[in-house]
Amino acid sequence: MKKTIPLCNRLFWGGFSSMEQRGGERKEEELEAPAAGKSPGAEAGGWAWGVVFHFFLVNVLVMGMLKTFGIFFVAFQEEVGGSSEQVSWIGSIMSSLRFLGAPLVAVACRRLGERPTSIMGAGLVGGGCLLSTQATSVPFLCVSMGLLLGMGFACLYQAAAVMTAKRCRTRLAFSNAIARSGMGLTFLIAPFTQFLIDFYGWQGTLLIFGGIMLNLVPSSMLLRPIHTQPPQRSSGKNQDPGALTAKEDSEPLAGCLDETARGETQLCPAQDLPTTEGVTIPHGRDVSGPVNTLDSEGFEKPPVESCWPETAAEAKRSSKSLPPPAKENSQPLLDFSPLKDPVFGIFTWSFLFSHLAYFVPTFHLVARARTLGISSMDASYLVSVAGVTETVSQLLSGWVADQNWTKKYHYHVAYLLLGGVTNLLCPLATTFPLLMTYAVAFAVFCGGFMALVLPVLVDLVGVQKLHSYLGFAAFFAGIAAVGGPPLAGWLYDYTQTYVCSFLFAGACALISPLSFFFEPSAQKWKLKKANLNRGPTLG
Amino acid sequence: LLLGVSGTSIEKNVTLDSATRIELSCRLDNKYSHLKSLQVIWKRGNETIRHINKTENSWSIQLRILDNSNLGSYSCTLKGEEEISAMFHLQVPTIEGKEKPIVSYEGDTAVMICKSSGYTPIAWTWYMTNGSEQIALNDSLLADKYAINKISANVTHLKILKLTKEDDGVYWCEAAFELGKSKGKLMLKVLSFMVPLKPFLAIVAEAVILVTVVFLYEIYSKKKEKHA
């Protein structure tokens, strides 16, 4: 299986074997005897699989819930009343809040740490489900199901995504792809939901779903904050040939902040604190060039600056309580710096258009097949083949990207361009075999670029700022997601044919990678700015 | 005005909701026109009806449907070397109920919907099957239990409040047309809260156990780190 992975391998076989009750294939064979200097590193690494598993579970449950909303739709309409439009608002609030709530969640994550945020998210989702069983009117459902569930999903998703990025350094694309393959399993949830509704009614089903969502609490607990690591370990990692795009190694800082913020009686082991300063100085962000961590962070409001002065000043203290409030205030809660960053603009532009390009064809594929005279059985066969192909291609693309033969965003651009071309060619597909070819090709390219979204973002901005960037990027993507389906519907109404939607999607897919051509120049601009800022500060 | 084309045995359903005149005809397909000396009989049950030979290959009857007694099955039989027959079923519009039972909980409200497709009934009546009897549900009599709402001409709602276990069973919505009545079947299942609660509690218990396990493992590994 994945046991042949080079680097993560070494770190994983820590004390992880008995932890996994499910996902048997991810169990490590034996516990590597924790050698004295190795144990913190090995332990910390061993949780990466747990994080991937949790992300997988989040994908399955969150996406499953979103997709099966259609089944609840019918039940709600009959019992609670309300027009079709009103009830569909619940669904749209739920799915759009998942994106739009991301900036808020980014703030929460940085204040509280990923684990509490994720647990909170799971609690919100579970609570929302339970509350909805008492629903008697559509506005009530809008709030209880739409708002609470949407925010909960956003919390879960953001925390899991960022944690995956932080944990799986070298195999990020592949782990991301494994986790996203959870979306492929969601097709199982639909018949299950239908069965539950027939048996227990929609209220009983929601109750049971609430319980299932509560299962995300223990899996969220797998999102262990990154422990501090001794210097040899981290420098060894960075020198590994596999890690061409080294994410900034700020683990010690992040771990320290998380632990202090949570106020746990956990050890920020005293002997590690002085070393954190020593550790981070040689490391720099390869992406933006500058070697001096201090200064590169200096102009971009370091998220963990509050930890720095603390560790320096109180080196001997094993932190047990929250740092004094003054330090927290020095770091703005909602970090708007991504908005000023051209790299962010590049990424969001591409993210937005690629999302539009992804959603519109999936909506209209079946309808187009129908208008071409293909029976609905065959049409649903199209959809399932596309789904399976997409999952497989996600895994493949993740694996290929991790081989690091070239920069990840090159793959991303390639997939987007090919996907766009495929979409533009779609109107030529008028028979079932041709349409099937189109569906398979589209699924391959879609899976390819979807799997790479997170790794590309991490490549561009590094793990440190991932929260704010991902938060805002998701926010803008959410706007696209809200506008996408109505836009597609309007296109159809206007042109009375589905051909236009595919052409539109193709155009979007071709527009989106354009921004990546500006990436090298954007990096140079940032570098110049960094040098300019560094000039006066250097003594 | 209706046409039946015969080849082999055919049946056709004709839906009527109000009194009308109707003509049923059996027409022989061209490929059978070689059959000579055909004897055509229009029947309703055992009773023969006089027919009109409209053209060389078609025979029809004209009926005046005034009430329920005129509805039923009419057949035309062509006897030659082979016997070919066609059957017309004249009936009132059917009402569709629900095949799957409606699930609801004790103390809650259940809404049962009946629709008549296309034809507007004169009146709707709701029945509940209690044992072998059918009891009409009168909402004026039990106003705090049942509420019958006419949403539109073709749709009726029966709202049952404060459900109890006794409300569990089969319900009928009957539409009265000029020519007769038609029933739709609905089933109501009333569950107590304990029914879904049990799996829910089981899942929550499982989640709690997992949380405890993870928590304990963390404490254990922290202790190991401390000692290491």
PDB file of N, CA and C in Angstrom, chain A residues 18-65:
ATOM      1  N   SER A  18      -2.201   1.058  17.395  1.00  0.00           N
ATOM      2  CA  SER A  18      -3.492   0.638  17.945  1.00  0.00           C
ATOM      3  C   SER A  18      -4.546   1.722  17.884  1.00  0.00           C
ATOM      4  N   MET A  19      -4.167   2.910  17.452  1.00  0.00           N
ATOM      5  CA  MET A  19      -5.108   4.012  17.524  1.00  0.00           C
ATOM      6  C   MET A  19      -6.293   3.838  16.597  1.00  0.00           C
ATOM      7  N   GLU A  20      -6.027   3.328  15.414  1.00  0.00           N
ATOM      8  CA  GLU A  20      -7.067   3.300  14.418  1.00  0.00           C
ATOM      9  C   GLU A  20      -7.984   2.109  14.577  1.00  0.00           C
ATOM     10  N   GLN A  21      -9.212   2.363  15.005  1.00  0.00           N
ATOM     11  CA  GLN A  21     -10.163   1.251  15.059  1.00  0.00           C
ATOM     12  C   GLN A  21     -10.629   0.915  13.661  1.00  0.00           C
ATOM     13  N   ARG A  22     -10.833   1.960  12.852  1.00  0.00           N
ATOM     14  CA  ARG A  22     -11.293   1.697  11.493  1.00  0.00           C
ATOM     15  C   ARG A  22     -10.130   1.883  10.565  1.00  0.00           C
ATOM     16  N   GLY A  23     -10.374   1.856   9.285  1.00  0.00           N
ATOM     17  CA  GLY A  23      -9.315   2.093   8.294  1.00  0.00           C
ATOM     18  C   GLY A  23      -8.165   1.153   8.533  1.00  0.00           C
ATOM     19  N   GLY A  24      -8.476  -0.109   8.555  1.00  0.00           N
ATOM     20  CA  GLY A  24      -7.449  -1.081   8.910  1.00  0.00           C
ATOM     21  C   GLY A  24      -6.217  -0.996   8.049  1.00  0.00           C
ATOM     22  N   GLU A  25      -6.446  -0.611   6.784  1.00  0.00           N
ATOM     23  CA  GLU A  25      -5.276  -0.646   5.906  1.00  0.00           C
ATOM     24  C   GLU A  25      -4.257   0.413   6.262  1.00  0.00           C
ATOM     25  N   ARG A  26      -4.663   1.353   7.103  1.00  0.00           N
ATOM     26  CA  ARG A  26      -3.706   2.370   7.473  1.00  0.00           C
ATOM     27  C   ARG A  26      -2.936   2.013   8.738  1.00  0.00           C
ATOM     28  N   LYS A  27      -3.172   0.867   9.279  1.00  0.00           N
ATOM     29  CA  LYS A  27      -2.445   0.490  10.500  1.00  0.00           C
ATOM     30  C   LYS A  27      -1.007   0.202  10.162  1.00  0.00           C
ATOM     31  N   GLU A  28      -0.137   0.715  10.973  1.00  0.00           N
ATOM     32  CA  GLU A  28       1.284   0.388  10.795  1.00  0.00           C
ATOM     33  C   GLU A  28       1.548  -0.979  11.391  1.00  0.00           C
ATOM     34  N   GLU A  29       2.598  -1.623  10.873  1.00  0.00           N
ATOM     35  CA  GLU A  29       2.801  -3.003  11.324  1.00  0.00           C
ATOM     36  C   GLU A  29       3.240  -3.062  12.767  1.00  0.00           C
ATOM     37  N   GLU A  30       4.312  -2.364  13.085  1.00  0.00           N
ATOM     38  CA  GLU A  30       4.732  -2.457  14.491  1.00  0.00           C
ATOM     39  C   GLU A  30       5.126  -1.096  15.007  1.00  0.00           C
ATOM     40  N   LEU A  31       5.155  -1.034  16.280  1.00  0.00           N
ATOM     41  CA  LEU A  31       5.567   0.189  16.931  1.00  0.00           C
ATOM     42  C   LEU A  31       7.069   0.252  16.880  1.00  0.00           C
ATOM     43  N   GLU A  32       7.570   1.309  16.302  1.00  0.00           N
ATOM     44  CA  GLU A  32       9.012   1.453  16.330  1.00  0.00           C
ATOM     45  C   GLU A  32       9.388   1.880  17.723  1.00  0.00           C
ATOM     46  N   ALA A  33      10.365   1.217  18.266  1.00  0.00           N
ATOM     47  CA  ALA A  33      10.763   1.546  19.632  1.00  0.00           C
ATOM     48  C   ALA A  33      11.206   2.993  19.676  1.00  0.00           C
ATOM     49  N   PRO A  34      10.520   3.789  20.451  1.00  0.00           N
ATOM     50  CA  PRO A  34      10.879   5.210  20.430  1.00  0.00           C
ATOM     51  C   PRO A  34      12.265   5.429  21.036  1.00  0.00           C
ATOM     52  N   ALA A  35      13.216   5.629  20.164  1.00  0.00           N
ATOM     53  CA  ALA A  35      14.561   5.964  20.646  1.00  0.00           C
ATOM     54  C   ALA A  35      14.497   7.325  21.293  1.00  0.00           C
ATOM     55  N   ALA A  36      15.349   7.551  22.217  1.00  0.00           N
ATOM     56  CA  ALA A  36      15.244   8.733  23.084  1.00  0.00           C
ATOM     57  C   ALA A  36      15.068  10.028  22.304  1.00  0.00           C
ATOM     58  N   GLY A  37      16.007  10.307  21.390  1.00  0.00           N
ATOM     59  CA  GLY A  37      15.921  11.590  20.702  1.00  0.00           C
ATOM     60  C   GLY A  37      14.811  11.596  19.656  1.00  0.00           C
ATOM     61  N   LYS A  38      14.376  10.429  19.262  1.00  0.00           N
ATOM     62  CA  LYS A  38      13.468  10.337  18.131  1.00  0.00           C
ATOM     63  C   LYS A  38      12.010  10.469  18.529  1.00  0.00           C
ATOM     64  N   SER A  39      11.712  10.155  19.782  1.00  0.00           N
ATOM     65  CA  SER A  39      10.298   9.920  20.114  1.00  0.00           C
ATOM     66  C   SER A  39       9.365  11.082  19.821  1.00  0.00           C
ATOM     67  N   PRO A  40       9.695  12.320  20.148  1.00  0.00           N
ATOM     68  CA  PRO A  40       8.709  13.374  19.874  1.00  0.00           C
ATOM     69  C   PRO A  40       8.452  13.456  18.370  1.00  0.00           C
ATOM     70  N   GLY A  41       9.518  13.380  17.586  1.00  0.00           N
ATOM     71  CA  GLY A  41       9.349  13.496  16.141  1.00  0.00           C
ATOM     72  C   GLY A  41       8.511  12.362  15.579  1.00  0.00           C
ATOM     73  N   ALA A  42       8.845  11.148  16.009  1.00  0.00           N
ATOM     74  CA  ALA A  42       8.133   9.984  15.478  1.00  0.00           C
ATOM     75  C   ALA A  42       6.663  10.061  15.851  1.00  0.00           C
ATOM     76  N   GLU A  43       6.410  10.424  17.112  1.00  0.00           N
ATOM     77  CA  GLU A  43       5.022  10.516  17.574  1.00  0.00           C
ATOM     78  C   GLU A  43       4.269  11.547  16.770  1.00  0.00           C
ATOM     79  N   ALA A  44       4.895  12.716  16.635  1.00  0.00           N
ATOM     80  CA  ALA A  44       4.214  13.797  15.934  1.00  0.00           C
ATOM     81  C   ALA A  44       3.899  13.376  14.501  1.00  0.00           C
ATOM     82  N   GLY A  45       4.871  12.710  13.861  1.00  0.00           N
ATOM     83  CA  GLY A  45       4.639  12.310  12.483  1.00  0.00           C
ATOM     84  C   GLY A  45       3.549  11.263  12.372  1.00  0.00           C
ATOM     85  N   GLY A  46       3.496  10.379  13.386  1.00  0.00           N
ATOM     86  CA  GLY A  46       2.536   9.294  13.302  1.00  0.00           C
ATOM     87  C   GLY A  46       1.105   9.742  13.209  1.00  0.00           C
ATOM     88  N   TRP A  47       0.831  10.946  13.637  1.00  0.00           N
ATOM     89  CA  TRP A  47      -0.555  11.397  13.611  1.00  0.00           C
ATOM     90  C   TRP A  47      -0.991  11.880  12.244  1.00  0.00           C
ATOM     91  N   ALA A  48      -0.061  11.965  11.315  1.00  0.00           N
ATOM     92  CA  ALA A  48      -0.432  12.484   9.998  1.00  0.00           C
ATOM     93  C   ALA A  48      -1.497  11.620   9.347  1.00  0.00           C
ATOM     94  N   TRP A  49      -1.344  10.302   9.511  1.00  0.00           N
ATOM     95  CA  TRP A  49      -2.379   9.437   8.935  1.00  0.00           C
ATOM     96  C   TRP A  49      -3.719   9.685   9.605  1.00  0.00           C
ATOM     97  N   GLY A  50      -3.652   9.966  10.891  1.00  0.00           N
ATOM     98  CA  GLY A  50      -4.898  10.256  11.591  1.00  0.00           C
ATOM     99  C   GLY A  50      -5.565  11.478  11.014  1.00  0.00           C
ATOM    100  N   VAL A  51      -4.728  12.475  10.691  1.00  0.00           N
ATOM    101  CA  VAL A  51      -5.290  13.699  10.116  1.00  0.00           C
ATOM    102  C   VAL A  51      -5.911  13.427   8.755  1.00  0.00           C
ATOM    103  N   VAL A  52      -5.205  12.632   7.956  1.00  0.00           N
ATOM    104  CA  VAL A  52      -5.750  12.298   6.627  1.00  0.00           C
ATOM    105  C   VAL A  52      -7.065  11.555   6.783  1.00  0.00           C
ATOM    106  N   PHE A  53      -7.087  10.631   7.744  1.00  0.00           N
ATOM    107  CA  PHE A  53      -8.318   9.881   7.970  1.00  0.00           C
ATOM    108  C   PHE A  53      -9.453  10.803   8.372  1.00  0.00           C
ATOM    109  N   HIS A  54      -9.125  11.741   9.265  1.00  0.00           N
ATOM    110  CA  HIS A  54     -10.161  12.665   9.716  1.00  0.00           C
ATOM    111  C   HIS A  54     -10.681  13.499   8.548  1.00  0.00           C
ATOM    112  N   PHE A  55      -9.765  13.981   7.723  1.00  0.00           N
ATOM    113  CA  PHE A  55     -10.158  14.780   6.567  1.00  0.00           C
ATOM    114  C   PHE A  55     -11.037  13.954   5.628  1.00  0.00           C
ATOM    115  N   PHE A  56     -10.662  12.703   5.448  1.00  0.00           N
ATOM    116  CA  PHE A  56     -11.444  11.786   4.636  1.00  0.00           C
ATOM    117  C   PHE A  56     -12.856  11.691   5.180  1.00  0.00           C
ATOM    118  N   LEU A  57     -12.943  11.494   6.496  1.00  0.00           N
ATOM    119  CA  LEU A  57     -14.246  11.357   7.129  1.00  0.00           C
ATOM    120  C   LEU A  57     -15.066  12.632   6.978  1.00  0.00           C
ATOM    121  N   VAL A  58     -14.383  13.758   7.145  1.00  0.00           N
ATOM    122  CA  VAL A  58     -15.080  15.034   6.984  1.00  0.00           C
ATOM    123  C   VAL A  58     -15.642  15.135   5.581  1.00  0.00           C
ATOM    124  N   ASN A  59     -14.805  14.787   4.595  1.00  0.00           N
ATOM    125  CA  ASN A  59     -15.284  14.848   3.213  1.00  0.00           C
ATOM    126  C   ASN A  59     -16.500  13.974   3.008  1.00  0.00           C
ATOM    127  N   VAL A  60     -16.424  12.753   3.495  1.00  0.00           N
ATOM    128  CA  VAL A  60     -17.534  11.831   3.294  1.00  0.00           C
ATOM    129  C   VAL A  60     -18.804  12.395   3.912  1.00  0.00           C
ATOM    130  N   LEU A  61     -18.706  12.789   5.194  1.00  0.00           N
ATOM    131  CA  LEU A  61     -19.922  13.186   5.887  1.00  0.00           C
ATOM    132  C   LEU A  61     -20.431  14.543   5.424  1.00  0.00           C
ATOM    133  N   VAL A  62     -19.529  15.501   5.284  1.00  0.00           N
ATOM    134  CA  VAL A  62     -19.969  16.835   4.890  1.00  0.00           C
ATOM    135  C   VAL A  62     -20.552  16.810   3.485  1.00  0.00           C
ATOM    136  N   MET A  63     -19.793  16.242   2.576  1.00  0.00           N
ATOM    137  CA  MET A  63     -20.291  16.195   1.208  1.00  0.00           C
ATOM    138  C   MET A  63     -21.539  15.336   1.108  1.00  0.00           C
ATOM    139  N   GLY A  64     -21.544  14.255   1.849  1.00  0.00           N
ATOM    140  CA  GLY A  64     -22.716  13.396   1.814  1.00  0.00           C
ATOM    141  C   GLY A  64     -23.941  14.148   2.271  1.00  0.00           C
ATOM    142  N   MET A  65     -23.788  14.888   3.361  1.00  0.00           N
ATOM    143  CA  MET A  65     -24.912  15.646   3.879  1.00  0.00           C
ATOM    144  C   MET A  65     -25.393  16.677   2.866  1.00  0.00           C
TER     145      MET A  65
END
